[in-house]
Short mmCIF file of C-alpha atoms in Angstrom, two decimals:
data_model
loop_
_atom_site.label_atom_id
_atom_site.label_comp_id
_atom_site.label_asym_id
_atom_site.label_seq_id
_atom_site.Cartn_x
_atom_site.Cartn_y
_atom_site.Cartn_z
CA GLU A 19 187.98 -39.65 312.13
CA THR A 20 187.95 -40.09 315.90
CA GLY A 21 191.14 -38.21 316.70
CA VAL A 22 192.67 -41.39 318.16
CA THR A 23 194.74 -43.44 315.70
CA GLN A 24 195.77 -47.03 316.29
CA THR A 25 198.24 -49.07 314.28
CA PRO A 26 198.27 -51.68 313.01
CA ARG A 27 194.57 -52.42 312.43
CA HIS A 28 195.23 -56.14 312.22
CA LEU A 29 198.07 -58.24 313.60
CA VAL A 30 198.74 -61.96 313.39
CA MET A 31 201.63 -63.26 315.44
CA GLY A 32 203.04 -66.47 316.80
CA MET A 33 203.36 -67.15 320.49
CA THR A 34 207.10 -66.53 320.47
CA ASN A 35 207.01 -63.23 318.56
CA LYS A 36 207.47 -59.75 319.96
CA LYS A 37 205.34 -56.96 318.53
CA SER A 38 204.02 -53.57 319.59
CA LEU A 39 200.70 -51.80 319.24
CA LYS A 40 200.72 -48.04 318.83
CA CYS A 41 198.17 -45.40 319.77
CA GLU A 42 198.37 -41.69 319.03
CA GLN A 43 196.06 -38.79 319.87
CA HIS A 44 196.35 -35.09 319.17
CA LEU A 45 193.23 -34.03 321.04
CA GLY A 46 195.17 -32.41 323.86
CA HIS A 47 194.08 -35.16 326.25
CA ASN A 48 196.13 -36.10 329.29
CA ALA A 49 194.78 -39.59 330.00
CA MET A 50 195.18 -42.64 327.78
CA TYR A 51 193.82 -46.15 328.16
CA TRP A 52 194.28 -49.67 326.83
CA TYR A 53 191.22 -51.92 326.73
CA LYS A 54 190.81 -55.55 325.69
CA GLN A 55 187.61 -56.76 324.05
CA SER A 56 187.26 -60.53 323.68
CA ALA A 57 184.40 -62.15 321.77
CA LYS A 58 181.08 -61.93 323.61
CA LYS A 59 182.69 -60.23 326.63
CA PRO A 60 182.49 -56.65 327.86
CA LEU A 61 185.36 -54.26 327.40
CA GLU A 62 188.05 -54.84 330.02
CA LEU A 63 190.28 -52.05 331.21
CA MET A 64 193.96 -52.99 331.08
CA PHE A 65 196.01 -49.86 331.79
CA VAL A 66 195.49 -46.16 332.43
CA TYR A 67 198.06 -43.41 332.07
CA ASN A 68 197.54 -39.85 333.23
CA PHE A 69 200.18 -37.23 332.36
CA LYS A 70 202.49 -40.12 331.29
CA GLU A 71 202.24 -41.82 334.69
CA GLN A 72 200.57 -45.21 335.02
CA THR A 73 197.61 -44.89 337.36
CA GLU A 74 195.95 -48.25 336.79
CA ASN A 75 197.15 -51.76 336.05
CA ASN A 76 194.13 -54.04 336.12
CA SER A 77 196.06 -57.20 337.05
CA VAL A 78 197.32 -57.59 333.50
CA PRO A 79 199.86 -60.39 332.84
CA SER A 80 203.44 -59.21 332.39
CA ARG A 81 203.51 -60.43 328.79
CA PHE A 82 201.70 -57.12 328.11
CA SER A 83 203.98 -54.16 328.73
CA PRO A 84 202.66 -50.62 328.26
CA GLU A 85 204.76 -47.57 327.52
CA CYS A 86 203.68 -43.93 327.52
CA PRO A 87 206.55 -41.67 326.41
CA ASN A 88 204.33 -38.57 326.33
CA SER A 89 200.67 -37.62 326.69
CA SER A 90 200.05 -38.11 322.96
CA HIS A 91 201.49 -41.59 322.47
CA LEU A 92 200.80 -44.94 324.05
CA PHE A 93 202.31 -48.31 323.18
CA LEU A 94 201.49 -51.86 324.16
CA HIS A 95 204.46 -54.20 323.84
CA LEU A 96 203.56 -57.84 323.38
CA HIS A 97 205.76 -60.90 323.96
CA THR A 98 205.16 -64.63 324.34
CA LEU A 99 201.40 -64.20 324.10
CA GLN A 100 198.89 -67.03 324.47
CA PRO A 101 196.01 -67.98 322.14
CA GLU A 102 193.52 -66.58 324.67
CA ASP A 103 195.09 -63.16 324.14
CA SER A 104 193.48 -63.00 320.69
CA ALA A 105 191.08 -60.08 320.90
CA LEU A 106 190.39 -56.52 319.81
CA TYR A 107 192.67 -54.08 321.63
CA LEU A 108 191.27 -50.58 321.90
CA CYS A 109 193.02 -47.40 322.89
CA ALA A 110 191.15 -44.41 324.26
CA SER A 111 191.96 -40.96 325.56
CA SER A 112 190.22 -38.36 327.70
CA LEU A 113 190.95 -34.96 329.13
CA GLY A 114 191.35 -36.35 332.67
CA ASP A 115 191.21 -39.89 334.02
CA GLY A 116 187.97 -39.62 335.99
CA SER A 117 184.76 -41.41 335.05
CA ASN A 118 183.03 -38.08 334.39
CA GLN A 119 185.17 -37.49 331.32
CA PRO A 120 184.03 -38.73 327.88
CA GLN A 121 186.52 -41.07 326.28
CA HIS A 122 187.52 -40.99 322.63
CA PHE A 123 188.33 -44.40 321.17
CA GLY A 124 190.50 -45.56 318.32
CA ASP A 125 189.33 -48.17 315.81
CA GLY A 126 191.28 -50.90 317.57
CA THR A 127 193.87 -53.50 316.63
CA ARG A 128 192.49 -56.96 315.98
CA LEU A 129 195.11 -59.37 317.30
CA SER A 130 195.26 -63.05 316.42
CA ILE A 131 197.72 -65.37 318.18
CA LEU A 132 198.60 -68.53 316.27
CA LYS B 149 182.79 -53.51 341.50
CA ASN B 150 179.86 -51.84 339.76
CA GLU B 151 177.69 -54.41 338.02
CA VAL B 152 176.33 -53.03 334.76
CA GLU B 153 173.51 -54.97 333.11
CA GLN B 154 172.02 -54.27 329.71
CA SER B 155 168.86 -55.50 328.06
CA PRO B 156 168.04 -56.78 325.61
CA GLN B 157 171.24 -58.48 324.42
CA ASN B 158 169.98 -58.53 320.86
CA LEU B 159 167.29 -56.45 319.18
CA THR B 160 166.04 -56.60 315.62
CA ALA B 161 163.52 -54.04 314.39
CA GLN B 162 162.06 -52.62 311.20
CA GLU B 163 163.23 -49.30 309.85
CA GLY B 164 161.27 -46.45 311.42
CA GLU B 165 160.55 -48.20 314.71
CA PHE B 166 161.18 -46.56 318.09
CA ILE B 167 164.01 -48.34 319.88
CA THR B 168 164.69 -48.60 323.63
CA ILE B 169 167.80 -50.11 325.19
CA ASN B 170 168.04 -50.40 328.96
CA CYS B 171 170.94 -50.26 331.39
CA SER B 172 170.94 -50.95 335.14
CA TYR B 173 173.84 -50.54 337.51
CA SER B 174 174.42 -51.66 341.08
CA VAL B 175 176.06 -48.70 342.82
CA GLY B 176 175.70 -44.94 342.74
CA ILE B 177 177.62 -43.21 339.99
CA SER B 178 178.81 -39.75 339.05
CA ALA B 179 178.15 -40.24 335.33
CA LEU B 180 176.86 -42.94 333.02
CA HIS B 181 178.17 -43.33 329.48
CA TRP B 182 176.49 -44.62 326.33
CA LEU B 183 178.76 -45.78 323.52
CA GLN B 184 178.20 -47.07 319.99
CA GLN B 185 180.41 -49.73 318.41
CA HIS B 186 180.18 -50.37 314.68
CA PRO B 187 181.07 -53.73 313.06
CA GLY B 188 184.61 -52.56 312.27
CA GLY B 189 185.29 -52.24 315.99
CA GLY B 190 185.60 -48.48 316.45
CA ILE B 191 183.71 -47.01 319.39
CA VAL B 192 182.03 -43.61 319.52
CA SER B 193 180.95 -41.92 322.72
CA LEU B 194 177.27 -40.95 322.37
CA PHE B 195 176.33 -39.51 325.76
CA MET B 196 177.64 -38.94 329.23
CA LEU B 197 174.92 -38.05 331.72
CA SER B 198 174.48 -37.79 335.45
CA SER B 199 170.84 -36.68 335.62
CA GLY B 200 167.72 -36.13 333.55
CA LYS B 201 167.80 -36.43 329.82
CA LYS B 202 170.07 -35.60 326.89
CA LYS B 203 169.17 -35.50 323.18
CA HIS B 204 171.33 -35.58 320.09
CA GLY B 205 169.52 -35.84 316.79
CA ARG B 206 167.37 -39.00 316.88
CA LEU B 207 169.09 -40.30 320.01
CA ILE B 208 167.80 -39.65 323.51
CA ALA B 209 169.38 -40.84 326.76
CA THR B 210 167.63 -40.72 330.11
CA ILE B 211 168.78 -41.61 333.59
CA ASN B 212 166.99 -42.21 336.90
CA ILE B 213 169.57 -41.90 339.65
CA GLN B 214 167.28 -43.23 342.42
CA GLU B 215 166.41 -46.36 340.45
CA LYS B 216 169.98 -46.78 339.09
CA HIS B 217 168.63 -47.12 335.58
CA SER B 218 169.28 -45.51 332.22
CA SER B 219 167.69 -45.89 328.81
CA LEU B 220 168.84 -45.09 325.30
CA HIS B 221 166.09 -44.36 322.78
CA ILE B 222 166.34 -44.08 319.01
CA THR B 223 163.48 -42.45 317.14
CA ALA B 224 162.73 -43.19 313.47
CA SER B 225 165.39 -45.92 313.42
CA HIS B 226 167.45 -46.41 310.27
CA PRO B 227 169.65 -49.29 309.04
CA ARG B 228 172.74 -47.16 309.69
CA ASP B 229 171.82 -47.28 313.41
CA SER B 230 172.73 -50.99 313.34
CA ALA B 231 175.56 -51.35 315.84
CA VAL B 232 176.34 -52.54 319.34
CA TYR B 233 175.29 -50.07 322.03
CA ILE B 234 177.23 -50.19 325.30
CA CYS B 235 176.62 -48.49 328.63
CA ALA B 236 179.35 -47.94 331.17
CA GLY B 237 179.63 -46.64 334.71
CA PRO B 238 182.44 -46.28 337.25
CA SER B 239 183.42 -49.16 339.50
CA PHE B 240 182.64 -48.83 343.20
CA GLY B 241 185.52 -47.16 345.02
CA ASN B 242 187.30 -46.69 341.70
CA GLU B 243 186.62 -44.03 339.14
CA LYS B 244 187.40 -46.29 336.20
CA LEU B 245 184.59 -47.47 333.94
CA THR B 246 182.89 -50.86 334.03
CA PHE B 247 181.18 -51.77 330.78
CA GLY B 248 178.00 -53.67 330.03
CA THR B 249 178.09 -56.53 327.55
CA GLY B 250 176.31 -54.43 324.93
CA THR B 251 173.07 -54.61 322.97
CA ARG B 252 173.38 -55.67 319.35
CA LEU B 253 170.84 -53.66 317.34
CA THR B 254 169.89 -54.60 313.79
CA ILE B 255 167.53 -52.37 311.80
CA ILE B 256 166.00 -54.03 308.77
CA PRO B 257 165.09 -51.83 305.77
#
């Protein structure tokens, strides 16, 4: 139990579908992150939220749309994705958004685009 | 951007062996992170260190700030240590983390 819960664990969708990934933490953290992990590549930061405000968008295509309604919940809305978007999407949280804060990760959502 | 390099990429060892995984980074950092990723995908933060050495059970992490180098050691390795070990440090001019490609460790019984 990591304290960060992601749903669903697996998702298969077509390129024209719309779906959402959900992340939830009750660790009292203020910062939340979305990462993408493609096969044989390092983790790539996508978005950072701190106190519900987006503080980082790492040049992510607009077909990925994040939403952070409160410090405990983070969503990633997906629409018209491409096959190269198939990857493991990981959510993390930390007390603050600096690099000197340990991050707690969820188990990830494995996304496959048909 | 901070370049984070790990070696080796893959490591297979017998149970009980002493394991060393290395991490080098290109710019000065405030803290370096070591993470463990199991086959299911979940990631666990092992250490965050900015100087010296930290120990947790059979795991030891060291860092040399001047040489921009860190090592993760596992003593008396066990098959359950089999995982991908990742180091991460902040990007230059940006406090967000840049991750290494990971070291895949396999411990054979």
